[in-house]
XYZ file of C-alpha atoms in Angstrom:
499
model
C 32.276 31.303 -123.034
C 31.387 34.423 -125.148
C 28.586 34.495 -127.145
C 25.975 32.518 -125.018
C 27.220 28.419 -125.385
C 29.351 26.542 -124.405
C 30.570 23.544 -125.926
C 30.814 20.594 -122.903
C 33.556 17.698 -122.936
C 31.117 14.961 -121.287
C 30.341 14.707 -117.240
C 28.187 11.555 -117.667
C 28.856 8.146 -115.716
C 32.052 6.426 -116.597
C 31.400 3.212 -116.947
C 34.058 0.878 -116.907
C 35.474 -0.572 -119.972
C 38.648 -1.786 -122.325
C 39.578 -1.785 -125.319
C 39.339 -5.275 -126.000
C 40.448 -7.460 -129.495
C 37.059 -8.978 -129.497
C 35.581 -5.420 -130.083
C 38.158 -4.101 -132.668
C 37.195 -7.069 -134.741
C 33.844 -6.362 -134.499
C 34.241 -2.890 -135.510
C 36.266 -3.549 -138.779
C 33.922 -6.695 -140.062
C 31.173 -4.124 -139.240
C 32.714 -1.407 -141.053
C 33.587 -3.250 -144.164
C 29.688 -1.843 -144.743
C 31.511 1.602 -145.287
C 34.014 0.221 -147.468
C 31.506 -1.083 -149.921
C 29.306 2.215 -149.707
C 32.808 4.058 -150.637
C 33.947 1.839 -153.143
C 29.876 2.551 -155.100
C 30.933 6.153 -154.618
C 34.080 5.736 -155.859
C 33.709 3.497 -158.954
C 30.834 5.834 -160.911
C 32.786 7.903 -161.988
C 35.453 6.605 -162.837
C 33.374 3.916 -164.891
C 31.085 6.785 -166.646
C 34.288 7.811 -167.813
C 35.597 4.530 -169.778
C 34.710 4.791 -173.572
C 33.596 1.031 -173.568
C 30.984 1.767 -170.903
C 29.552 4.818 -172.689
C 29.575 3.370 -175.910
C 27.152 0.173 -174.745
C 24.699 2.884 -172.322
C 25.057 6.422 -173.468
C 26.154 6.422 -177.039
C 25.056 10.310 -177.247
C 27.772 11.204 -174.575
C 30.625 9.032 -176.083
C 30.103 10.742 -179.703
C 29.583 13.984 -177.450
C 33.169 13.298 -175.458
C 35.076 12.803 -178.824
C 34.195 16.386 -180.251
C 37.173 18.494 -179.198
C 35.398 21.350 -179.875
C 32.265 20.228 -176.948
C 31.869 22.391 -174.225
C 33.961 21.628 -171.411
C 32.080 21.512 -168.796
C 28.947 20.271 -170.887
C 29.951 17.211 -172.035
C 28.628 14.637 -169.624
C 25.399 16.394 -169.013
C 23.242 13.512 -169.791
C 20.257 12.375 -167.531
C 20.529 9.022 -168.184
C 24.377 9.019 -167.626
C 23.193 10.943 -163.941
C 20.521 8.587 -163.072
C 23.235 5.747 -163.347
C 24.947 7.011 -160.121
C 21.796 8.322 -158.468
C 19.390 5.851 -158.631
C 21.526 4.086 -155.750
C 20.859 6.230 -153.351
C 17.211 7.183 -154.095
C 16.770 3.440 -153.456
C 18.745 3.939 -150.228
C 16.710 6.490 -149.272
C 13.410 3.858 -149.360
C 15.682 1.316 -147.695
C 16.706 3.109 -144.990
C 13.254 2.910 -143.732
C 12.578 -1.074 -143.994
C 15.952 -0.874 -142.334
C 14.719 0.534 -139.223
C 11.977 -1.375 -138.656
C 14.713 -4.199 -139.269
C 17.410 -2.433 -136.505
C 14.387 -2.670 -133.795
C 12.551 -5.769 -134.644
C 15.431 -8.155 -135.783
C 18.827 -6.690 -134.254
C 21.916 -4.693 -135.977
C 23.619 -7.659 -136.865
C 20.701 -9.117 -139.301
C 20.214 -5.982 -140.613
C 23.980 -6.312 -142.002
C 23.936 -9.330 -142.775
C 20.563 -8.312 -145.390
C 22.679 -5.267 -146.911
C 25.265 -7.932 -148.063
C 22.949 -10.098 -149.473
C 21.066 -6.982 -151.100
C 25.149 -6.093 -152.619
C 25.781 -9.315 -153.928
C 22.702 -9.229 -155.719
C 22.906 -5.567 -157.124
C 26.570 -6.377 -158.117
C 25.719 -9.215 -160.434
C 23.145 -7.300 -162.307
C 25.139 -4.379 -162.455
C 28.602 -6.009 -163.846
C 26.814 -8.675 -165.916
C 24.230 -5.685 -167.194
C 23.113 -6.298 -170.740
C 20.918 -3.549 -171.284
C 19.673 -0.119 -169.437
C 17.664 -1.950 -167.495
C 19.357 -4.342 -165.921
C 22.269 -1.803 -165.429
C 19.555 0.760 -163.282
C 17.880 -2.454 -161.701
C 21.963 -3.576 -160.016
C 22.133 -0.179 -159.027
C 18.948 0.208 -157.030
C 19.746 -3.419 -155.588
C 22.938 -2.222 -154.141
C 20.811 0.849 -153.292
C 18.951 -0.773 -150.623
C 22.390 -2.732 -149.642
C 23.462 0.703 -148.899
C 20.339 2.056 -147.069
C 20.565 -1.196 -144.578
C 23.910 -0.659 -144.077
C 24.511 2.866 -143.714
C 21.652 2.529 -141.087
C 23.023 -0.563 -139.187
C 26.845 -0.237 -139.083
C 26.984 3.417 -137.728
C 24.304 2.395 -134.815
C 26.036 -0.725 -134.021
C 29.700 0.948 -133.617
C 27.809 3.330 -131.857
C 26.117 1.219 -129.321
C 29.388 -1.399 -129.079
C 32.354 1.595 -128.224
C 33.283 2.211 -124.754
C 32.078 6.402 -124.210
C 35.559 7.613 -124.329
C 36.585 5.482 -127.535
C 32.964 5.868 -129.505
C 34.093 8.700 -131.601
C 37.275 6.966 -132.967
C 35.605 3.885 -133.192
C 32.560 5.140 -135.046
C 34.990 7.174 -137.741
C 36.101 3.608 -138.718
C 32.992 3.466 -140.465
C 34.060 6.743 -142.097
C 37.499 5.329 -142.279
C 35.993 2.319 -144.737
C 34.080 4.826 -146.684
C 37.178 6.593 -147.750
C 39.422 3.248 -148.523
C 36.645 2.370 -150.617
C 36.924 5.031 -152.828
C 40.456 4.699 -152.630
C 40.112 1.278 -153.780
C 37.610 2.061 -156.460
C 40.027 4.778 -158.203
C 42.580 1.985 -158.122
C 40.390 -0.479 -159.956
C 39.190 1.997 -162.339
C 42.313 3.149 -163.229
C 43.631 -0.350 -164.421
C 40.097 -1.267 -165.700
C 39.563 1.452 -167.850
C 42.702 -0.171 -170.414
C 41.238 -3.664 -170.353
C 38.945 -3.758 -173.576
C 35.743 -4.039 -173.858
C 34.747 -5.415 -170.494
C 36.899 -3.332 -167.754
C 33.892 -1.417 -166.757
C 32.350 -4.941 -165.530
C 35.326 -5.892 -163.727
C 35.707 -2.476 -161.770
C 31.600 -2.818 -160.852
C 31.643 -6.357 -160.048
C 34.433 -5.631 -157.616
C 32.281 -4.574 -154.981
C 31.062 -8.173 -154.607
C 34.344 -9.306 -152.477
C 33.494 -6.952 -149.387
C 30.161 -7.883 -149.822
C 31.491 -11.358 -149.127
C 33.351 -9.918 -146.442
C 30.586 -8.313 -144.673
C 28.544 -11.126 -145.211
C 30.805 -14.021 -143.717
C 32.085 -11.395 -141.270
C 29.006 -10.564 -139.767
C 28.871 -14.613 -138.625
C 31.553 -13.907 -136.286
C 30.566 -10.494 -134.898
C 28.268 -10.325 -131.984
C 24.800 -8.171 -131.264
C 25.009 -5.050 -129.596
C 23.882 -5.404 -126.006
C 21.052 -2.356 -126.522
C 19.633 -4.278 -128.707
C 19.406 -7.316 -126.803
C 17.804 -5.896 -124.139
C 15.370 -4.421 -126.362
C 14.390 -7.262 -127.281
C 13.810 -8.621 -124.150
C 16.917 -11.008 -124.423
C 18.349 -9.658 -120.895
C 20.677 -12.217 -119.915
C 22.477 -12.498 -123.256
C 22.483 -8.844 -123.429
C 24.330 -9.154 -119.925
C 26.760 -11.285 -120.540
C 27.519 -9.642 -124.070
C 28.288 -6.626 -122.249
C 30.860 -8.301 -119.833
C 32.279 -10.039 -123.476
C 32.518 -6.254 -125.378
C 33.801 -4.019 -122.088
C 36.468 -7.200 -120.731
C 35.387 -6.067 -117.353
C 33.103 -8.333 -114.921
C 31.856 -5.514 -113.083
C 29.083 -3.787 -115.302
C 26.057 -3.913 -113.010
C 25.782 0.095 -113.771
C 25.848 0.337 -117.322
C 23.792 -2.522 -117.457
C 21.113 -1.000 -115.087
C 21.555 2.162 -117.323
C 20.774 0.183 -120.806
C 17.711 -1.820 -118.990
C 16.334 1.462 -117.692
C 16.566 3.289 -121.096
C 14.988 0.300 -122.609
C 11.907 0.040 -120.489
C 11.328 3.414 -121.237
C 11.741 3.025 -124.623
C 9.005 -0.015 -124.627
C 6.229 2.698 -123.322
C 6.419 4.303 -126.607
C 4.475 2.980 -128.928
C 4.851 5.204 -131.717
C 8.505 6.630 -131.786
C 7.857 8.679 -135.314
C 4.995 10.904 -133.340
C 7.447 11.262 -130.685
C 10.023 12.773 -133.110
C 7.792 15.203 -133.274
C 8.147 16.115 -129.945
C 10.091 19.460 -128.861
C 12.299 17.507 -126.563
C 13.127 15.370 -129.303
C 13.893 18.474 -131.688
C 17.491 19.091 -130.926
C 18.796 15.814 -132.237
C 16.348 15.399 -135.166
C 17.373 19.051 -136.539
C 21.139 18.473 -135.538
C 20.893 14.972 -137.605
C 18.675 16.144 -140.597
C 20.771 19.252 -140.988
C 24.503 17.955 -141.119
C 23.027 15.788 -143.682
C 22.123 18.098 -146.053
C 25.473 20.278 -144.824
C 27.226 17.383 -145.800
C 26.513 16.957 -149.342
C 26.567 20.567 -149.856
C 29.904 21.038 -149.055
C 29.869 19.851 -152.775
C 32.576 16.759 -151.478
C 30.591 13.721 -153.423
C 30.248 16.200 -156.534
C 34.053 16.234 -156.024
C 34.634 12.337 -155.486
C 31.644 11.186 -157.790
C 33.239 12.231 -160.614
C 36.461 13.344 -160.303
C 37.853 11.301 -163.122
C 35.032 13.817 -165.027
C 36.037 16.965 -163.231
C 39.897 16.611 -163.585
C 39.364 15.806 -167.974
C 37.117 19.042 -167.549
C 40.258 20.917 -166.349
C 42.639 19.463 -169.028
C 44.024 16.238 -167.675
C 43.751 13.390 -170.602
C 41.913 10.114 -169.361
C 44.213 7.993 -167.737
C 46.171 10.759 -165.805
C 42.088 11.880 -164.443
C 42.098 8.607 -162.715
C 45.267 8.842 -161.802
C 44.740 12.358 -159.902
C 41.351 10.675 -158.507
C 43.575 7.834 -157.025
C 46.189 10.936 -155.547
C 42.870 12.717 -154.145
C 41.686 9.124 -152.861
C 44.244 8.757 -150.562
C 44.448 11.899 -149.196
C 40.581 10.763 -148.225
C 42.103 7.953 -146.547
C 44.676 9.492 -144.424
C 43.240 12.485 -143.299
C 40.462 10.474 -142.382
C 42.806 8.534 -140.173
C 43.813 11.773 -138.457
C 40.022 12.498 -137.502
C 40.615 8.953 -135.878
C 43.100 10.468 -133.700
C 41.745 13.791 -132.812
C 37.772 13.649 -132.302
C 38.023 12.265 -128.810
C 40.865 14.996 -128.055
C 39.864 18.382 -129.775
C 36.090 17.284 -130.095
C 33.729 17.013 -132.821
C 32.856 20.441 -132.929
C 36.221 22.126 -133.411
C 36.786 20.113 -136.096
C 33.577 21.011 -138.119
C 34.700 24.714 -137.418
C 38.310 24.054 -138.954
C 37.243 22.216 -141.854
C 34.508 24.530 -142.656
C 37.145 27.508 -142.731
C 39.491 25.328 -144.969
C 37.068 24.300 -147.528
C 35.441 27.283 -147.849
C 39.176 28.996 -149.208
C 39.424 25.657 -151.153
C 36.126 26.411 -152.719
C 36.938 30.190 -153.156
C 40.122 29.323 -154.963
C 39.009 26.717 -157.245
C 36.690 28.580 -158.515
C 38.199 31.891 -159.658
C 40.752 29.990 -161.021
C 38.212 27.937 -163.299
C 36.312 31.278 -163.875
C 40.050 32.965 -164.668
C 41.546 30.749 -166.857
C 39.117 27.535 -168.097
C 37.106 29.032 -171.012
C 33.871 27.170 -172.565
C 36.628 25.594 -174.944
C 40.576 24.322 -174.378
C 42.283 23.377 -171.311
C 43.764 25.054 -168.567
C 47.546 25.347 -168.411
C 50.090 23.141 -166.245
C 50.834 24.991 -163.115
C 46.916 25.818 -162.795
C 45.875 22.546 -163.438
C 47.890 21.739 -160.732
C 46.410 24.333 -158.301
C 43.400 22.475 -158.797
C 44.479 19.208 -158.069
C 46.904 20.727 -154.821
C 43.237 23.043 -153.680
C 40.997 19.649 -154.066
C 43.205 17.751 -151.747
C 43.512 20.261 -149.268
C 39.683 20.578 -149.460
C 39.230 16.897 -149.417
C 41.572 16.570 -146.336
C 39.104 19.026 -144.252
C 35.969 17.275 -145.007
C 37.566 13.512 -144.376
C 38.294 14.846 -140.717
C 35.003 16.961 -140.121
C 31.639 16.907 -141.734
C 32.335 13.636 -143.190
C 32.576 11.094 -140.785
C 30.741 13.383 -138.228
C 28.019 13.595 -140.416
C 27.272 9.827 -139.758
C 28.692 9.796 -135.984
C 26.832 12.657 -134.466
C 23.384 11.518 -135.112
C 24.170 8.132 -134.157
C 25.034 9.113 -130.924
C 22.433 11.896 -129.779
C 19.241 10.178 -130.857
C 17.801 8.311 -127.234
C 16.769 4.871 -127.221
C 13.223 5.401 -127.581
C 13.667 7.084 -131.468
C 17.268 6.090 -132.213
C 16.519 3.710 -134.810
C 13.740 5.663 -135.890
C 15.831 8.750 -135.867
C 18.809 7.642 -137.686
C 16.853 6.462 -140.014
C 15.157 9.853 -140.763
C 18.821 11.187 -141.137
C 19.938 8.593 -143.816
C 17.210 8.927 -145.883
C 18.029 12.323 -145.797
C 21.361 11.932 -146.276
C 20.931 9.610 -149.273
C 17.730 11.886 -150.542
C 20.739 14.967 -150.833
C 23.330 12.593 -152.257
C 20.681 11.853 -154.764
C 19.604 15.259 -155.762
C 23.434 16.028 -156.263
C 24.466 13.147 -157.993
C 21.253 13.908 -160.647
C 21.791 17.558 -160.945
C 25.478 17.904 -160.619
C 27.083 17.576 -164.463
C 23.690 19.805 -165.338
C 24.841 22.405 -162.736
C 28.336 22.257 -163.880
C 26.838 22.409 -167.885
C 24.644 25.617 -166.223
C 26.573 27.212 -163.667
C 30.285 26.401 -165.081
C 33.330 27.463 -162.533
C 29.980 29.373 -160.440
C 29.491 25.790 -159.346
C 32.114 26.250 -156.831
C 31.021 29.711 -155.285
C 27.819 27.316 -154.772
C 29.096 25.208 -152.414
C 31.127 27.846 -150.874
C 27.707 29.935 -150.162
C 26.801 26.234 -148.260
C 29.577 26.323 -146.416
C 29.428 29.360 -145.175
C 25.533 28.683 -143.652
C 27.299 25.317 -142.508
C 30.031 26.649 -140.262
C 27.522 29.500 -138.786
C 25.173 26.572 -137.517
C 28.047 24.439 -136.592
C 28.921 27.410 -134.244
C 25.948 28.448 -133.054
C 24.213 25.079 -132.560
C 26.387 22.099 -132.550
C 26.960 21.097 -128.937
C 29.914 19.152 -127.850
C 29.286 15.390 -127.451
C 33.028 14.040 -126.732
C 33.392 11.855 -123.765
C 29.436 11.964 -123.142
C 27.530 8.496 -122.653
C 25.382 7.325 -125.336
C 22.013 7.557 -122.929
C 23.515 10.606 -120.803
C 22.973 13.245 -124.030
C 20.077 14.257 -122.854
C 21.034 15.609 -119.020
C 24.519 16.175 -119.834
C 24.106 18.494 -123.173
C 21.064 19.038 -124.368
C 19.323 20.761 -121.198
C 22.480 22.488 -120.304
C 23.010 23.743 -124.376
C 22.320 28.054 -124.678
C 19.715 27.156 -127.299
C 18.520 23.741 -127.198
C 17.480 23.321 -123.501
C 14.217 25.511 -124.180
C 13.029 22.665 -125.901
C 14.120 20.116 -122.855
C 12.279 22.365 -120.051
C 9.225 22.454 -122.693
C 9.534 18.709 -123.383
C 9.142 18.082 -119.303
């Protein structure tokens, strides 16, 4: 192809395989981990937005929210108010790390199993909060739920889906994410007219998937790469046969035992990150994890109850347009379902970055055009907005989101994939934190220049998606290596170095 790469469609083995009930259940009990990571998303803002909430936390920003002459887009800018929603997902970012060490030592399945228990936990505190405290100490509690499960789920899906199925499969975890907020915009918009206590029902609501995952998981099985690396050959074996519905898998059974053993001989799989052969997946994974929070989406779905009163939508018809945008989420994340394993994952991040970026664009002249420091904006642009945010929201629910989660989990090699993946959720969860703290302050700094922000970010975004995403579709888990990195116009410098 012109311009010096070439973007491959997967030569590996094929290993035979169905597409068996047992493993469809498995995926969905897995991915119930996504739901409750979307529903968290999903329910801050529309919860920092209910007067009763406010009033008990952040007095300053209810009396600030009644003045009709505040600053429009200053008048959540509170710290406090931020640190509410971020303070998850700094404590995922610590989490994520225990939760390696928990993915290698103890298996995928335990490692779920802990994130529900760590939900449960951070859901009572949160919804029976009595004070600041207890309020921040819920949310770092269902912090760490999400840094164990963010790091398990997308590994196991990963590790459980026939080759040709494993993109599909994995965007179920994407899927979840997605319903979740769904969900959450639904709750908060009923909540937020039961008074005083609607806030605590639309927090404590994220206990019944934790349930889910938690009773779930009892029924689920291990992933076979894990069994064998963990010495537990036999059962690893005869998993296999159970997940694929096919007695014959001598071959990718050799092929898992083989990567294992290799993977035993390093004893310290952080140094060998460091590697150059093990650079093109670590700066693929790190990267679309910053890309993906800058395409300014969780800004969007964070607090879009916030951004549509900003515009000039009263309360209840904000959560109403966040349940609209919500669902858009959900069914253009479905379509992702159905194309990654056709068009690929990289023509999709090319699309999407193309659609979002005139998304972006639009937005914000029209915010920079018609939404002054004080009033509203009028009907038919208000509109716009809403119209523009779901046409943005449907390019990132089929691109950067879910492939932000599936591409590392599938390029890392056994040696550092636990290790790797959980370098790229920290730092996935270290940029959702830094825009869940800063974001009302940007939009109280920056105004409708917030927008032209994120559109700069997509622009870098789609140039590296171009350049140096390679094509993964089709390509066996522990055939990445041969298959695209040393054949990739960039990345196979670092291969022949590596050897």
């Amino acid at each position: 192809m012109a311009g010096g790469f070439v973007a491959f469609s997967g030569d590996s083995p094929a290993f035979q395989a169905k597409m068996t009930v047992y493993v469809f259940i498995c995926v969905v009990i897995a991915a119930v981990g996504g739901l409750i990571f979307g529903y968290d998303i999903g329910i801050s803002g529309g919860v920092t937005a209910m007067d009763d909430f406010l009033m008990k936390f952040f007095p300053a920003v209810y009396e600030r929210k009644k003045q009709a002459h505040e600053d429009n887009y200053c008048k959540y800018d509170n710290q406090f108010l931020q640190l509410f929603t971020s303070s998850l997902y700094l404590a995922a970012l610590v989490a994520s790390f225990f939760a390696s060490a928990t993915c290698s030592k103890l298996g995928r399945k335990p490692t779920m199993q802990l994130a529900s228990i760590f939900f449960l936990i951070g859901v009572g505190l949160a919804s029976g909060a009595a004070n600041m405290y207890m309020l921040i100490m819920g949310r770092i509690l269902l912090g760490f739920g999400v840094g164990f499960g963010n790091q398990a789920v997308p590994l196991f899906l990963s590790e459980i889906a026939p080759a040709r199925l494993r993109g599909g499969l994995n965007i179920v975890f994407q899927l979840m994410i997605t319903i979740g907020i769904l969900i959450a915009s639904v709750v908060n918009y009923f909540t937020s007219s039961i008074h005083p206590y609607g806030w605590r029902l639309a927090l404590g609501g994220a206990g019944i998937p934790a349930l889910i995952l938690l009773f779930g998981s009892l029924l689920i099985c291990e992933t076979p790469t894990s069994l064998i690396e963990r010495n537990k050959t036999e059962e690893g074996k005869a998993t296999l046969k159970k997940i694929r519905g096919v007695e014959d898998v001598d071959e990718e059974y050799q092929s898992l035992v083989q990567a294992c053993e290799f993977a035993r001989q390093v004893k310290d799989p952080y140094r060998r990150l460091m590697k150059p052969e093990s650079r093109p997946p670590l700066v693929i994974g790190l990267l679309l994890q910053l890309f993906q929070q800058f395409t300014g989406i969780n800004a969007i779905m964070f607090y879009a109850p916030v951004l549509f009163q900003t515009v000039g939508f009263g309360n209840n018809a904000a959560l109403l347009s966040a349940v609209i945008t919500g669902s858009v989420n959900v069914v253009s994340t479905l379509v992702g379902i159905l194309l990654v394993d056709r068009t690929g994952r990289r023509f999709l991040l090319l699309q999407a970055a193309v659609q979002m970026l005139s998304c972006q664009l639009v937005i914000g002249i029209i915010l920079a055009k018609d939404l002054g420091v004080k009033g509203t904006l009028g009907k038919t642009e208000a509109m716009i907005v809403v119209i523009l945010v779901c046409v943005y929201v449907m390019g990132f629910a089929w691109s950067w989101g879910p492939l932000g989660w599936l591409i590392p989990s599938e390029t890392f090699p056994l040696e550092t994939r636990t290790e790797g993946y959980a370098l790229a959720v920290s730092c996935n969860m270290f940029f959702t934190f830094v825009i869940a703290q800063a974001f009302l302050s940007m939009l109280c700094a920056m105004k409708s220049g917030i927008f032209f922000f994120f559109s700069a970010w997509i622009v870098v975004m789609g140039l590296f998606a171009l350049f140096f995403v390679p094509e993964t579709k089709g390509v066996s888990i522990d055939d990445i290596k041969d298959s695209v990195w040393k054949r990739h116009w960039y990345w196979k410098r670092f291969m022949l170095r590596g050897a």
